[in-house]
Amino acid sequence: MNPCIPLLLLLPAAAAVLAPPAGKVVVVLLGPPGGGKGTQAEFITKKYGLPPISTGELLRAEVEQATPLGRRIQGVMAKGELVSDEIVNALVEQRISQPDAARGFILDGYPRTVEQARFLDTLLPRKGFPRPVVIVLKAPVEAIVSRLASRGRADDKPEVVRERIAVYERQTAPLIEYYTGAGRHDIDGLGTPEEVFARIDRVLAPKAGR
Ligand code: AMP
């Protein structure tokens, strides 16, 4: 028998393992608190139909509903510190397994630590998703502080905002390095939301086949 034949038979199987799952898109939005991630997630949802997944919102819902988990994390969140990787990773795994996320989703505020990014690297292939498109929204600190001041959320008090920015610089900024060369796109976060979205859309459109 021609020795090439068994090899040729194996090729489709190898391609299925190596090629990213067709038609699915996972977007990771990185950037400082108040940098416009939530607003941009809404724009992406509107055009691409991908659900936004904000770990901050998932966690706030637990606190508001005073679930056992909510009671455990309330103090940490009020101080502007990070909830443990274990808790957040489990919440994300649960959320991306819902039917509305089958074609992909937008992660807003996750990952926040290198540990979470490593977990996501194993979670995505395990659930049949491709590597994420990482969008880093760049915004100077002054712009952030004034945006947060006008938002009025419980953890937007000036002293908590300062802590959240410090936590970002300490724990989340290293992620930008983590994603170097791995599908990372740095986007200028200044300008109107529409202007910023146009920059993001130039990156996403080809990846989503638009
Ligand atoms: P956000 O709405 O993304 O600004 O998050 C609000 C707060 O929720 C943060 O200050 C943290 O206390 C908590 N939080 C949100 N996402 C994460 C995450 N990925 N890891 C740990 N804590 C998080």
mmCIF file of C-alpha atoms and ligand atoms in Angstrom:
data_model
loop_
_atom_site.group_PDB
_atom_site.id
_atom_site.type_symbol
_atom_site.label_atom_id
_atom_site.label_comp_id
_atom_site.label_asym_id
_atom_site.label_seq_id
_atom_site.Cartn_x
_atom_site.Cartn_y
_atom_site.Cartn_z
ATOM 1 C CA MET A 1 0.000 0.000 0.000
ATOM 2 C CA ASN A 2 1.159 3.507 -0.714
ATOM 3 C CA PRO A 3 2.647 4.754 2.614
ATOM 4 C CA CYS A 4 1.217 8.242 1.933
ATOM 5 C CA ILE A 5 -2.378 7.095 2.241
ATOM 6 C CA PRO A 6 -2.598 6.632 6.036
ATOM 7 C CA LEU A 7 -0.949 10.046 6.430
ATOM 8 C CA LEU A 8 -3.468 11.667 4.090
ATOM 9 C CA LEU A 9 -6.308 10.080 6.024
ATOM 10 C CA LEU A 10 -4.985 11.640 9.194
ATOM 11 C CA LEU A 11 -4.776 15.160 7.742
ATOM 12 C CA PRO A 12 -8.417 16.219 8.246
ATOM 13 C CA ALA A 13 -8.269 15.038 11.861
ATOM 14 C CA ALA A 14 -5.048 17.000 12.430
ATOM 15 C CA ALA A 15 -6.569 20.094 10.792
ATOM 16 C CA ALA A 16 -9.631 19.860 13.027
ATOM 17 C CA VAL A 17 -7.401 19.898 16.093
ATOM 18 C CA LEU A 18 -5.119 22.706 14.910
ATOM 19 C CA ALA A 19 -7.572 25.044 13.180
ATOM 20 C CA PRO A 20 -9.609 27.457 15.323
ATOM 21 C CA PRO A 21 -13.307 26.544 15.545
ATOM 22 C CA ALA A 22 -14.984 28.216 12.567
ATOM 23 C CA GLY A 23 -17.278 31.190 13.023
ATOM 24 C CA LYS A 24 -16.742 31.708 16.743
ATOM 25 C CA VAL A 25 -15.234 34.910 18.092
ATOM 26 C CA VAL A 26 -14.061 35.623 21.624
ATOM 27 C CA VAL A 27 -13.168 39.232 22.400
ATOM 28 C CA VAL A 28 -11.215 40.231 25.512
ATOM 29 C CA LEU A 29 -11.465 43.930 26.405
ATOM 30 C CA LEU A 30 -8.550 45.100 28.528
ATOM 31 C CA GLY A 31 -7.983 48.559 29.924
ATOM 32 C CA PRO A 32 -8.227 50.629 33.091
ATOM 33 C CA PRO A 33 -11.451 51.010 35.084
ATOM 34 C CA GLY A 34 -13.488 53.768 33.454
ATOM 35 C CA GLY A 35 -11.571 53.306 30.208
ATOM 36 C CA GLY A 36 -14.744 52.681 28.198
ATOM 37 C CA LYS A 37 -14.795 48.853 28.126
ATOM 38 C CA GLY A 38 -18.490 48.582 29.005
ATOM 39 C CA THR A 39 -19.538 51.123 26.369
ATOM 40 C CA GLN A 40 -17.443 49.442 23.690
ATOM 41 C CA ALA A 41 -18.824 46.020 24.664
ATOM 42 C CA GLU A 42 -22.312 47.418 23.924
ATOM 43 C CA PHE A 43 -21.225 48.610 20.469
ATOM 44 C CA ILE A 44 -19.667 45.221 19.674
ATOM 45 C CA THR A 45 -22.814 43.425 20.849
ATOM 46 C CA LYS A 46 -24.973 45.622 18.639
ATOM 47 C CA LYS A 47 -22.966 44.929 15.486
ATOM 48 C CA TYR A 48 -21.834 41.331 16.040
ATOM 49 C CA GLY A 49 -24.557 39.915 18.272
ATOM 50 C CA LEU A 50 -22.058 38.567 20.813
ATOM 51 C CA PRO A 51 -23.217 38.763 24.452
ATOM 52 C CA PRO A 52 -21.165 40.998 26.758
ATOM 53 C CA ILE A 53 -19.888 39.219 29.859
ATOM 54 C CA SER A 54 -18.814 41.615 32.588
ATOM 55 C CA THR A 55 -17.409 39.898 35.663
ATOM 56 C CA GLY A 56 -17.987 43.143 37.606
ATOM 57 C CA GLU A 57 -21.701 42.933 36.775
ATOM 58 C CA LEU A 58 -21.907 39.211 37.577
ATOM 59 C CA LEU A 59 -20.270 39.890 40.941
ATOM 60 C CA ARG A 60 -22.416 42.960 41.701
ATOM 61 C CA ALA A 61 -25.527 40.868 41.003
ATOM 62 C CA GLU A 62 -24.367 38.343 43.632
ATOM 63 C CA VAL A 63 -23.882 41.159 46.151
ATOM 64 C CA GLU A 64 -27.249 42.789 45.361
ATOM 65 C CA GLN A 65 -29.090 39.484 45.681
ATOM 66 C CA ALA A 66 -27.183 38.825 48.933
ATOM 67 C CA THR A 67 -26.344 35.259 47.888
ATOM 68 C CA PRO A 68 -23.844 33.369 50.089
ATOM 69 C CA LEU A 69 -21.163 34.229 47.508
ATOM 70 C CA GLY A 70 -22.327 37.862 47.430
ATOM 71 C CA ARG A 71 -21.936 38.145 51.202
ATOM 72 C CA ARG A 72 -18.410 36.746 51.003
ATOM 73 C CA ILE A 73 -17.184 39.171 48.320
ATOM 74 C CA GLN A 74 -19.034 42.335 49.375
ATOM 75 C CA GLY A 75 -16.216 43.737 51.543
ATOM 76 C CA VAL A 76 -13.491 43.067 48.967
ATOM 77 C CA MET A 77 -15.492 44.787 46.228
ATOM 78 C CA ALA A 78 -16.346 47.801 48.389
ATOM 79 C CA LYS A 79 -12.618 48.376 48.923
ATOM 80 C CA GLY A 80 -11.869 48.179 45.194
ATOM 81 C CA GLU A 81 -9.748 45.055 45.599
ATOM 82 C CA LEU A 82 -9.956 41.952 43.415
ATOM 83 C CA VAL A 83 -12.183 38.983 44.158
ATOM 84 C CA SER A 84 -10.226 35.695 44.220
ATOM 85 C CA ASP A 85 -9.243 34.089 40.918
ATOM 86 C CA GLU A 86 -10.949 30.861 41.958
ATOM 87 C CA ILE A 87 -14.358 32.525 42.385
ATOM 88 C CA VAL A 88 -14.157 34.616 39.223
ATOM 89 C CA ASN A 89 -12.840 31.752 37.059
ATOM 90 C CA ALA A 90 -15.736 29.527 38.156
ATOM 91 C CA LEU A 91 -18.279 32.292 37.399
ATOM 92 C CA VAL A 92 -16.836 32.786 33.909
ATOM 93 C CA GLU A 93 -16.785 29.066 33.150
ATOM 94 C CA GLN A 94 -20.447 28.848 34.119
ATOM 95 C CA ARG A 95 -21.427 31.931 32.120
ATOM 96 C CA ILE A 96 -19.696 30.991 28.842
ATOM 97 C CA SER A 97 -21.400 27.592 28.972
ATOM 98 C CA GLN A 98 -24.830 29.238 28.542
ATOM 99 C CA PRO A 99 -26.502 28.789 25.128
ATOM 100 C CA ASP A 100 -26.379 32.508 24.216
ATOM 101 C CA ALA A 101 -22.558 32.333 24.299
ATOM 102 C CA ALA A 102 -22.309 29.418 21.860
ATOM 103 C CA ARG A 103 -21.057 31.601 18.965
ATOM 104 C CA GLY A 104 -18.700 33.579 21.132
ATOM 105 C CA PHE A 105 -18.816 36.467 23.608
ATOM 106 C CA ILE A 106 -17.123 39.618 24.822
ATOM 107 C CA LEU A 107 -15.223 39.546 28.101
ATOM 108 C CA ASP A 108 -15.262 42.902 29.897
ATOM 109 C CA GLY A 109 -13.141 43.091 33.032
ATOM 110 C CA TYR A 110 -11.813 39.535 32.739
ATOM 111 C CA PRO A 111 -9.081 38.360 32.855
ATOM 112 C CA ARG A 112 -7.708 40.746 35.497
ATOM 113 C CA THR A 113 -4.649 38.737 36.605
ATOM 114 C CA VAL A 114 -2.076 36.570 34.844
ATOM 115 C CA GLU A 115 -3.518 33.610 36.760
ATOM 116 C CA GLN A 116 -6.974 34.284 35.251
ATOM 117 C CA ALA A 117 -5.423 34.647 31.761
ATOM 118 C CA ARG A 118 -3.741 31.250 32.149
ATOM 119 C CA PHE A 119 -7.045 29.722 33.217
ATOM 120 C CA LEU A 120 -8.785 31.283 30.192
ATOM 121 C CA ASP A 121 -6.099 29.788 27.918
ATOM 122 C CA THR A 122 -7.131 26.323 29.057
ATOM 123 C CA LEU A 123 -10.859 27.051 29.334
ATOM 124 C CA LEU A 124 -11.387 28.299 25.751
ATOM 125 C CA PRO A 125 -10.060 25.233 23.888
ATOM 126 C CA ARG A 126 -11.773 22.955 26.428
ATOM 127 C CA LYS A 127 -15.117 24.597 25.535
ATOM 128 C CA GLY A 128 -14.395 24.636 21.778
ATOM 129 C CA PHE A 129 -13.576 28.344 21.432
ATOM 130 C CA PRO A 130 -10.705 29.918 19.474
ATOM 131 C CA ARG A 131 -7.969 32.068 21.011
ATOM 132 C CA PRO A 132 -9.317 35.470 22.034
ATOM 133 C CA VAL A 133 -8.950 38.706 20.091
ATOM 134 C CA VAL A 134 -7.425 40.937 22.763
ATOM 135 C CA ILE A 135 -8.308 44.630 22.533
ATOM 136 C CA VAL A 136 -6.389 46.952 24.857
ATOM 137 C CA LEU A 137 -8.105 50.317 25.348
ATOM 138 C CA LYS A 138 -5.475 52.921 26.144
ATOM 139 C CA ALA A 139 -6.651 55.899 28.194
ATOM 140 C CA PRO A 140 -4.701 58.349 30.384
ATOM 141 C CA VAL A 141 -5.452 58.349 34.127
ATOM 142 C CA GLU A 142 -6.931 61.908 34.157
ATOM 143 C CA ALA A 143 -9.557 60.913 31.589
ATOM 144 C CA ILE A 144 -10.463 57.843 33.642
ATOM 145 C CA VAL A 145 -10.879 59.653 36.945
ATOM 146 C CA SER A 146 -13.218 62.267 35.467
ATOM 147 C CA ARG A 147 -15.287 59.592 33.669
ATOM 148 C CA LEU A 148 -15.673 57.575 36.869
ATOM 149 C CA ALA A 149 -16.592 60.652 38.910
ATOM 150 C CA SER A 150 -19.597 61.209 36.636
ATOM 151 C CA ARG A 151 -20.784 57.566 36.830
ATOM 152 C CA GLY A 152 -21.732 57.460 40.501
ATOM 153 C CA ARG A 153 -21.439 53.722 41.233
ATOM 154 C CA ALA A 154 -20.829 52.650 44.873
ATOM 155 C CA ASP A 155 -17.151 51.856 44.176
ATOM 156 C CA ASP A 156 -16.630 55.088 42.199
ATOM 157 C CA LYS A 157 -15.864 57.161 45.335
ATOM 158 C CA PRO A 158 -12.514 58.978 44.859
ATOM 159 C CA GLU A 159 -10.556 56.907 47.405
ATOM 160 C CA VAL A 160 -11.901 53.625 45.984
ATOM 161 C CA VAL A 161 -11.220 54.783 42.427
ATOM 162 C CA ARG A 162 -7.598 55.449 43.394
ATOM 163 C CA GLU A 163 -7.350 51.931 44.816
ATOM 164 C CA ARG A 164 -8.920 50.410 41.689
ATOM 165 C CA ILE A 165 -6.458 52.223 39.462
ATOM 166 C CA ALA A 166 -3.550 51.089 41.673
ATOM 167 C CA VAL A 167 -4.836 47.494 41.522
ATOM 168 C CA TYR A 168 -5.091 47.812 37.744
ATOM 169 C CA GLU A 169 -1.492 49.000 37.403
ATOM 170 C CA ARG A 170 -0.233 46.296 39.754
ATOM 171 C CA GLN A 171 -2.249 43.265 38.672
ATOM 172 C CA THR A 172 -3.860 43.900 35.307
ATOM 173 C CA ALA A 173 -1.268 45.926 33.396
ATOM 174 C CA PRO A 174 1.127 42.898 33.418
ATOM 175 C CA LEU A 175 -1.509 41.100 31.329
ATOM 176 C CA ILE A 176 -0.788 43.434 28.448
ATOM 177 C CA GLU A 177 2.707 41.908 28.390
ATOM 178 C CA TYR A 178 1.216 38.427 28.727
ATOM 179 C CA TYR A 179 -0.740 38.921 25.502
ATOM 180 C CA THR A 180 2.160 40.412 23.526
ATOM 181 C CA GLY A 181 2.229 38.872 20.084
ATOM 182 C CA ALA A 182 -0.806 36.714 20.855
ATOM 183 C CA GLY A 183 -3.560 38.496 18.986
ATOM 184 C CA ARG A 184 -3.236 41.724 20.988
ATOM 185 C CA HIS A 185 -4.434 45.015 19.485
ATOM 186 C CA ASP A 186 -3.760 48.356 21.203
ATOM 187 C CA ILE A 187 -6.522 50.888 20.561
ATOM 188 C CA ASP A 188 -6.500 54.620 21.324
ATOM 189 C CA GLY A 189 -9.328 55.008 23.864
ATOM 190 C CA LEU A 190 -9.657 58.782 23.506
ATOM 191 C CA GLY A 191 -12.418 60.369 21.464
ATOM 192 C CA THR A 192 -16.154 59.794 21.192
ATOM 193 C CA PRO A 193 -17.425 56.243 21.795
ATOM 194 C CA GLU A 194 -18.224 56.061 18.055
ATOM 195 C CA GLU A 195 -14.662 57.036 17.111
ATOM 196 C CA VAL A 196 -13.204 54.431 19.471
ATOM 197 C CA PHE A 197 -15.582 51.760 18.150
ATOM 198 C CA ALA A 198 -14.549 52.515 14.546
ATOM 199 C CA ARG A 199 -10.958 51.658 15.574
ATOM 200 C CA ILE A 200 -12.045 48.416 17.233
ATOM 201 C CA ASP A 201 -14.269 47.496 14.310
ATOM 202 C CA ARG A 202 -11.329 47.676 11.904
ATOM 203 C CA VAL A 203 -9.742 44.878 13.946
ATOM 204 C CA LEU A 204 -12.859 42.769 14.482
ATOM 205 C CA ALA A 205 -14.562 42.936 11.086
ATOM 206 C CA PRO A 206 -12.057 40.706 9.244
ATOM 207 C CA LYS A 207 -11.956 38.223 12.142
ATOM 208 C CA ALA A 208 -15.737 37.947 12.253
ATOM 209 C CA GLY A 209 -15.906 37.551 8.463
ATOM 210 C CA ARG A 210 -17.527 40.983 7.894
HETATM 211 P P1 AMP B 1 -15.622 46.376 37.122
HETATM 212 O O1 AMP B 1 -17.112 46.501 36.973
HETATM 213 O O2 AMP B 1 -15.005 45.548 36.015
HETATM 214 O O3 AMP B 1 -14.922 47.697 37.272
HETATM 215 O O4 AMP B 1 -15.363 45.553 38.461
HETATM 216 C C1 AMP B 1 -15.806 46.024 39.711
HETATM 217 C C2 AMP B 1 -15.175 45.217 40.833
HETATM 218 O O5 AMP B 1 -15.539 43.828 40.690
HETATM 219 C C3 AMP B 1 -13.658 45.208 40.853
HETATM 220 O O6 AMP B 1 -13.135 46.337 41.518
HETATM 221 C C4 AMP B 1 -13.368 43.902 41.591
HETATM 222 O O7 AMP B 1 -13.604 44.044 42.978
HETATM 223 C C5 AMP B 1 -14.439 42.979 41.041
HETATM 224 N N1 AMP B 1 -14.009 42.267 39.793
HETATM 225 C C6 AMP B 1 -14.524 42.423 38.540
HETATM 226 N N2 AMP B 1 -13.915 41.628 37.659
HETATM 227 C C7 AMP B 1 -12.970 40.937 38.372
HETATM 228 C C8 AMP B 1 -12.007 39.970 38.017
HETATM 229 N N3 AMP B 1 -11.840 39.538 36.750
HETATM 230 N N4 AMP B 1 -11.212 39.473 39.003
HETATM 231 C C9 AMP B 1 -11.347 39.881 40.284
HETATM 232 N N5 AMP B 1 -12.223 40.815 40.681
HETATM 233 C C10 AMP B 1 -13.039 41.348 39.735
#
